[in-house]
PDB file of C-alpha atoms and ligand atoms in Angstrom:
ATOM      1  CA  MET U  94       1.140 -17.194   1.383  1.00 98.00           C
ATOM      2  CA  LYS U  95       3.530 -14.236   1.512  1.00 98.00           C
ATOM      3  CA  ILE U  96       2.388 -10.620   1.161  1.00 98.00           C
ATOM      4  CA  LEU U  97       4.469  -7.470   0.732  1.00 98.00           C
ATOM      5  CA  ILE U  98       3.053  -4.289   2.310  1.00 98.00           C
ATOM      6  CA  LEU U  99       4.648  -1.452   0.365  1.00 98.00           C
ATOM      7  CA  ASN U 100       4.623   2.164   1.564  1.00 98.00           C
ATOM      8  CA  GLY U 101       5.621   5.281  -0.338  1.00 98.00           C
ATOM      9  CA  PRO U 102       6.970   8.711   0.575  1.00 98.00           C
ATOM     10  CA  ASN U 103       6.209  10.484   3.852  1.00 98.00           C
ATOM     11  CA  LEU U 104       4.360   7.514   5.318  1.00 98.00           C
ATOM     12  CA  ASN U 105       7.326   7.165   7.714  1.00 98.00           C
ATOM     13  CA  LEU U 106       5.945  10.376   9.275  1.00 98.00           C
ATOM     14  CA  LEU U 107       2.494   8.949  10.055  1.00 98.00           C
ATOM     15  CA  GLY U 108       1.389   9.841  13.559  1.00 97.00           C
ATOM     16  CA  THR U 109       2.593  13.432  13.349  1.00 97.00           C
ATOM     17  CA  ARG U 110       1.942  14.158   9.662  1.00 97.00           C
ATOM     18  CA  GLU U 111      -1.391  15.970   9.078  1.00 97.00           C
ATOM     19  CA  PRO U 112      -3.176  13.778  11.669  1.00 97.00           C
ATOM     20  CA  ASP U 113      -6.554  15.244  10.682  1.00 96.00           C
ATOM     21  CA  LYS U 114      -6.119  13.534   7.298  1.00 97.00           C
ATOM     22  CA  TYR U 115      -3.980  10.498   8.088  1.00 97.00           C
ATOM     23  CA  GLY U 116      -4.766   9.722  11.727  1.00 95.00           C
ATOM     24  CA  ILE U 117      -2.566   9.479  14.813  1.00 96.00           C
ATOM     25  CA  GLN U 118      -1.261   5.953  14.319  1.00 97.00           C
ATOM     26  CA  THR U 119       2.376   5.607  13.306  1.00 98.00           C
ATOM     27  CA  LEU U 120       3.434   3.265  10.511  1.00 98.00           C
ATOM     28  CA  GLN U 121       4.845   1.007  13.242  1.00 98.00           C
ATOM     29  CA  ASP U 122       1.420   0.980  14.976  1.00 98.00           C
ATOM     30  CA  ILE U 123      -0.183  -0.012  11.665  1.00 98.00           C
ATOM     31  CA  GLU U 124       2.452  -2.702  11.100  1.00 98.00           C
ATOM     32  CA  ASN U 125       1.824  -4.164  14.585  1.00 98.00           C
ATOM     33  CA  TYR U 126      -1.937  -4.208  13.923  1.00 97.00           C
ATOM     34  CA  ILE U 127      -1.499  -5.840  10.495  1.00 98.00           C
ATOM     35  CA  ARG U 128       0.842  -8.463  11.949  1.00 98.00           C
ATOM     36  CA  THR U 129      -1.847  -9.590  14.412  1.00 98.00           C
ATOM     37  CA  ILE U 130      -4.291 -10.010  11.515  1.00 98.00           C
ATOM     38  CA  ALA U 131      -1.687 -11.799   9.380  1.00 98.00           C
ATOM     39  CA  LEU U 132      -1.047 -14.213  12.242  1.00 98.00           C
ATOM     40  CA  LYS U 133      -4.754 -15.016  12.516  1.00 98.00           C
ATOM     41  CA  GLU U 134      -5.020 -15.457   8.744  1.00 97.00           C
ATOM     42  CA  ASN U 135      -1.885 -17.596   8.728  1.00 98.00           C
ATOM     43  CA  VAL U 136      -0.070 -15.477   6.145  1.00 98.00           C
ATOM     44  CA  GLU U 137       3.426 -14.010   6.185  1.00 98.00           C
ATOM     45  CA  VAL U 138       3.795 -10.243   5.771  1.00 98.00           C
ATOM     46  CA  ASP U 139       6.791  -7.998   5.162  1.00 98.00           C
ATOM     47  CA  PHE U 140       6.623  -4.228   5.495  1.00 98.00           C
ATOM     48  CA  TYR U 141       8.706  -1.865   3.360  1.00 98.00           C
ATOM     49  CA  GLN U 142       8.729   1.944   3.200  1.00 98.00           C
ATOM     50  CA  SER U 143      10.778   4.259   1.018  1.00 98.00           C
ATOM     51  CA  ASN U 144      10.731   7.927   0.120  1.00 98.00           C
ATOM     52  CA  ILE U 145      12.535   7.151  -3.127  1.00 98.00           C
ATOM     53  CA  GLU U 146      10.652   6.133  -6.279  1.00 98.00           C
ATOM     54  CA  GLY U 147      13.498   4.010  -7.722  1.00 98.00           C
ATOM     55  CA  GLU U 148      13.815   2.049  -4.478  1.00 98.00           C
ATOM     56  CA  ILE U 149      10.108   1.216  -4.630  1.00 98.00           C
ATOM     57  CA  VAL U 150      10.539   0.085  -8.254  1.00 98.00           C
ATOM     58  CA  ASN U 151      13.513  -2.085  -7.187  1.00 98.00           C
ATOM     59  CA  LYS U 152      11.479  -3.587  -4.353  1.00 98.00           C
ATOM     60  CA  ILE U 153       8.610  -4.463  -6.721  1.00 98.00           C
ATOM     61  CA  GLN U 154      11.053  -6.037  -9.194  1.00 98.00           C
ATOM     62  CA  SER U 155      12.703  -8.109  -6.461  1.00 98.00           C
ATOM     63  CA  ALA U 156       9.257  -9.204  -5.203  1.00 98.00           C
ATOM     64  CA  LYS U 157       8.882 -11.439  -8.254  1.00 95.00           C
ATOM     65  CA  ASN U 158       9.088 -15.092  -7.146  1.00 93.00           C
ATOM     66  CA  ASN U 159       9.264 -13.958  -3.490  1.00 97.00           C
ATOM     67  CA  TYR U 160       5.739 -12.688  -2.811  1.00 98.00           C
ATOM     68  CA  ASP U 161       2.288 -13.910  -3.804  1.00 98.00           C
ATOM     69  CA  GLY U 162       0.663 -10.514  -3.475  1.00 98.00           C
ATOM     70  CA  ILE U 163       1.293  -6.854  -2.724  1.00 99.00           C
ATOM     71  CA  VAL U 164      -0.712  -4.316  -0.713  1.00 98.00           C
ATOM     72  CA  MET U 165       0.597  -0.920  -1.722  1.00 98.00           C
ATOM     73  CA  ASN U 166       0.118   2.642  -0.525  1.00 99.00           C
ATOM     74  CA  PRO U 167       2.205   4.521  -3.106  1.00 98.00           C
ATOM     75  CA  ALA U 168       1.358   7.818  -1.306  1.00 98.00           C
ATOM     76  CA  ALA U 169       2.177  10.852  -3.500  1.00 98.00           C
ATOM     77  CA  TYR U 170       3.650   8.584  -6.210  1.00 98.00           C
ATOM     78  CA  THR U 171       0.092   7.346  -6.789  1.00 98.00           C
ATOM     79  CA  HIS U 172      -0.534  10.512  -8.744  1.00 98.00           C
ATOM     80  CA  THR U 173       2.748  10.753 -10.648  1.00 98.00           C
ATOM     81  CA  SER U 174       4.529   7.441 -11.082  1.00 98.00           C
ATOM     82  CA  VAL U 175       4.410   5.704 -14.440  1.00 98.00           C
ATOM     83  CA  ALA U 176       7.494   3.793 -13.218  1.00 98.00           C
ATOM     84  CA  ILE U 177       5.680   2.165 -10.267  1.00 99.00           C
ATOM     85  CA  ARG U 178       2.682   1.347 -12.457  1.00 98.00           C
ATOM     86  CA  ASP U 179       4.984  -0.237 -15.065  1.00 98.00           C
ATOM     87  CA  ALA U 180       6.829  -2.220 -12.372  1.00 98.00           C
ATOM     88  CA  ILE U 181       3.560  -3.769 -11.126  1.00 98.00           C
ATOM     89  CA  LEU U 182       2.564  -4.607 -14.701  1.00 98.00           C
ATOM     90  CA  ALA U 183       6.019  -6.081 -15.355  1.00 98.00           C
ATOM     91  CA  VAL U 184       6.097  -8.464 -12.385  1.00 98.00           C
ATOM     92  CA  GLN U 185       2.410  -9.431 -12.692  1.00 98.00           C
ATOM     93  CA  ILE U 186       2.018  -9.822  -8.916  1.00 98.00           C
ATOM     94  CA  PRO U 187      -1.616  -9.249  -7.851  1.00 98.00           C
ATOM     95  CA  THR U 188      -1.636  -5.883  -6.065  1.00 98.00           C
ATOM     96  CA  VAL U 189      -4.237  -3.981  -4.057  1.00 99.00           C
ATOM     97  CA  GLU U 190      -3.810  -0.200  -3.855  1.00 99.00           C
ATOM     98  CA  ILE U 191      -4.761   1.393  -0.560  1.00 98.00           C
ATOM     99  CA  HIS U 192      -5.020   4.908   0.866  1.00 98.00           C
ATOM    100  CA  LEU U 193      -5.699   6.146   4.386  1.00 98.00           C
ATOM    101  CA  SER U 194      -7.662   9.162   3.159  1.00 98.00           C
ATOM    102  CA  ASN U 195     -10.344   9.072   0.478  1.00 98.00           C
ATOM    103  CA  ILE U 196      -8.355  10.430  -2.476  1.00 98.00           C
ATOM    104  CA  HIS U 197     -11.579  10.994  -4.434  1.00 98.00           C
ATOM    105  CA  THR U 198     -12.832  13.629  -1.991  1.00 98.00           C
ATOM    106  CA  ARG U 199      -9.597  15.648  -1.974  1.00 98.00           C
ATOM    107  CA  GLU U 200      -7.767  17.945  -4.407  1.00 98.00           C
ATOM    108  CA  ASP U 201      -8.340  17.205  -8.106  1.00 98.00           C
ATOM    109  CA  PHE U 202      -4.735  16.047  -8.599  1.00 97.00           C
ATOM    110  CA  ARG U 203      -5.237  13.352  -5.954  1.00 98.00           C
ATOM    111  CA  LYS U 204      -8.336  11.960  -7.665  1.00 98.00           C
ATOM    112  CA  ILE U 205      -6.140  10.531 -10.405  1.00 98.00           C
ATOM    113  CA  SER U 206      -4.212   7.355  -9.674  1.00 98.00           C
ATOM    114  CA  LEU U 207      -1.654   6.334 -12.294  1.00 98.00           C
ATOM    115  CA  THR U 208      -0.927   3.172 -10.314  1.00 98.00           C
ATOM    116  CA  ALA U 209      -4.472   1.834  -9.680  1.00 98.00           C
ATOM    117  CA  PRO U 210      -5.018   0.586 -13.269  1.00 98.00           C
ATOM    118  CA  ALA U 211      -2.128  -1.848 -12.719  1.00 98.00           C
ATOM    119  CA  CYS U 212      -3.847  -3.182  -9.570  1.00 98.00           C
ATOM    120  CA  ILE U 213      -6.729  -5.591  -9.034  1.00 98.00           C
ATOM    121  CA  GLY U 214      -8.538  -2.935  -6.998  1.00 98.00           C
ATOM    122  CA  GLN U 215      -8.314   0.110  -4.772  1.00 98.00           C
ATOM    123  CA  ILE U 216      -9.375   0.702  -1.142  1.00 98.00           C
ATOM    124  CA  THR U 217      -9.415   4.327  -0.088  1.00 98.00           C
ATOM    125  CA  GLY U 218     -10.636   6.337   2.865  1.00 98.00           C
ATOM    126  CA  PHE U 219     -10.760   3.936   5.821  1.00 98.00           C
ATOM    127  CA  GLY U 220      -7.727   5.218   7.720  1.00 97.00           C
ATOM    128  CA  ALA U 221      -5.501   2.482   9.144  1.00 96.00           C
ATOM    129  CA  ASN U 222      -8.319   0.037   8.399  1.00 98.00           C
ATOM    130  CA  SER U 223      -7.511   0.436   4.682  1.00 98.00           C
ATOM    131  CA  TYR U 224      -4.415  -1.686   5.399  1.00 98.00           C
ATOM    132  CA  LYS U 225      -6.532  -4.384   7.048  1.00 98.00           C
ATOM    133  CA  LEU U 226      -9.126  -4.317   4.250  1.00 98.00           C
ATOM    134  CA  GLY U 227      -6.325  -4.426   1.665  1.00 98.00           C
ATOM    135  CA  LEU U 228      -4.767  -7.455   3.342  1.00 98.00           C
ATOM    136  CA  ILE U 229      -8.105  -9.295   3.544  1.00 98.00           C
ATOM    137  CA  ALA U 230      -8.824  -8.413  -0.106  1.00 98.00           C
ATOM    138  CA  ILE U 231      -5.502  -9.768  -1.384  1.00 98.00           C
ATOM    139  CA  ILE U 232      -5.756 -12.952   0.736  1.00 98.00           C
ATOM    140  CA  ASP U 233      -9.279 -13.543  -0.552  1.00 98.00           C
ATOM    141  CA  PHE U 234      -8.206 -12.906  -4.152  1.00 98.00           C
ATOM    142  CA  LEU U 235      -5.233 -15.267  -3.880  1.00 98.00           C
ATOM    143  CA  LYS U 236      -7.295 -18.051  -2.296  1.00 97.00           C
ATOM    144  CA  LYS U 237      -9.739 -18.040  -5.252  1.00 94.00           C
TER     145      LYS U 237
HETATM  146  C1  LIG G 365      -2.209   8.883   0.658  1.00 65.06           C
HETATM  147  C2  LIG G 365      -2.906   9.907  -0.240  1.00 65.06           C
HETATM  148  C3  LIG G 365      -1.907  10.611  -1.144  1.00 65.06           C
HETATM  149  O1  LIG G 365      -2.561  11.565  -1.958  1.00 65.06           O
HETATM  150  C4  LIG G 365      -0.871  11.337  -0.310  1.00 65.06           C
HETATM  151  O2  LIG G 365       0.115  11.909  -1.153  1.00 65.06           O
HETATM  152  C5  LIG G 365      -0.241  10.464   0.717  1.00 65.06           C
HETATM  153  C6  LIG G 365      -1.083   9.520   1.450  1.00 65.06           C
HETATM  154  C7  LIG G 365      -3.184   8.239   1.680  1.00 65.06           C
HETATM  155  O3  LIG G 365      -2.840   7.182   2.198  1.00 65.06           O
HETATM  156  O4  LIG G 365      -4.247   8.790   1.960  1.00 65.06           O
HETATM  157  O5  LIG G 365       0.939  10.587   1.014  1.00 65.06           O
HETATM  158  O6  LIG G 365      -1.693   7.834  -0.147  1.00 65.06           O
END
């Protein structure tokens, strides 16, 4: 089983970016943590981060036939990107949307996710653990 962990804009700055909201772990710390879980679960994971919407769309398109599932934190594009939503719908790869912060307790514009309706579910508000929960959720979904 091969899972793509997709990360949107500004997540490359985790660790120093608004740590009160997003924690002190860097994206590399999160990747290391997720890799230990993936090893235990016997699944392959690839991490990808981009600040550019079109690159994320390209990555989703090229995931077809290469990945069984996607765990995606679209970051700010969650609230704006019809293109990312359409890409997920186009490739039909089961996808779990995740967020470090609980987007439903924040500004009104963050409460709306354009991308979540293309996903099998959303995990939001558990910090770096959202990545772990997202990985477990997609593995469980794909096994059934
Ligand atoms: C985020 C929430 C988004 O609203 C924000 O734009 C991010 C991070 C999160 O993981 O909590 O960049 O996706």
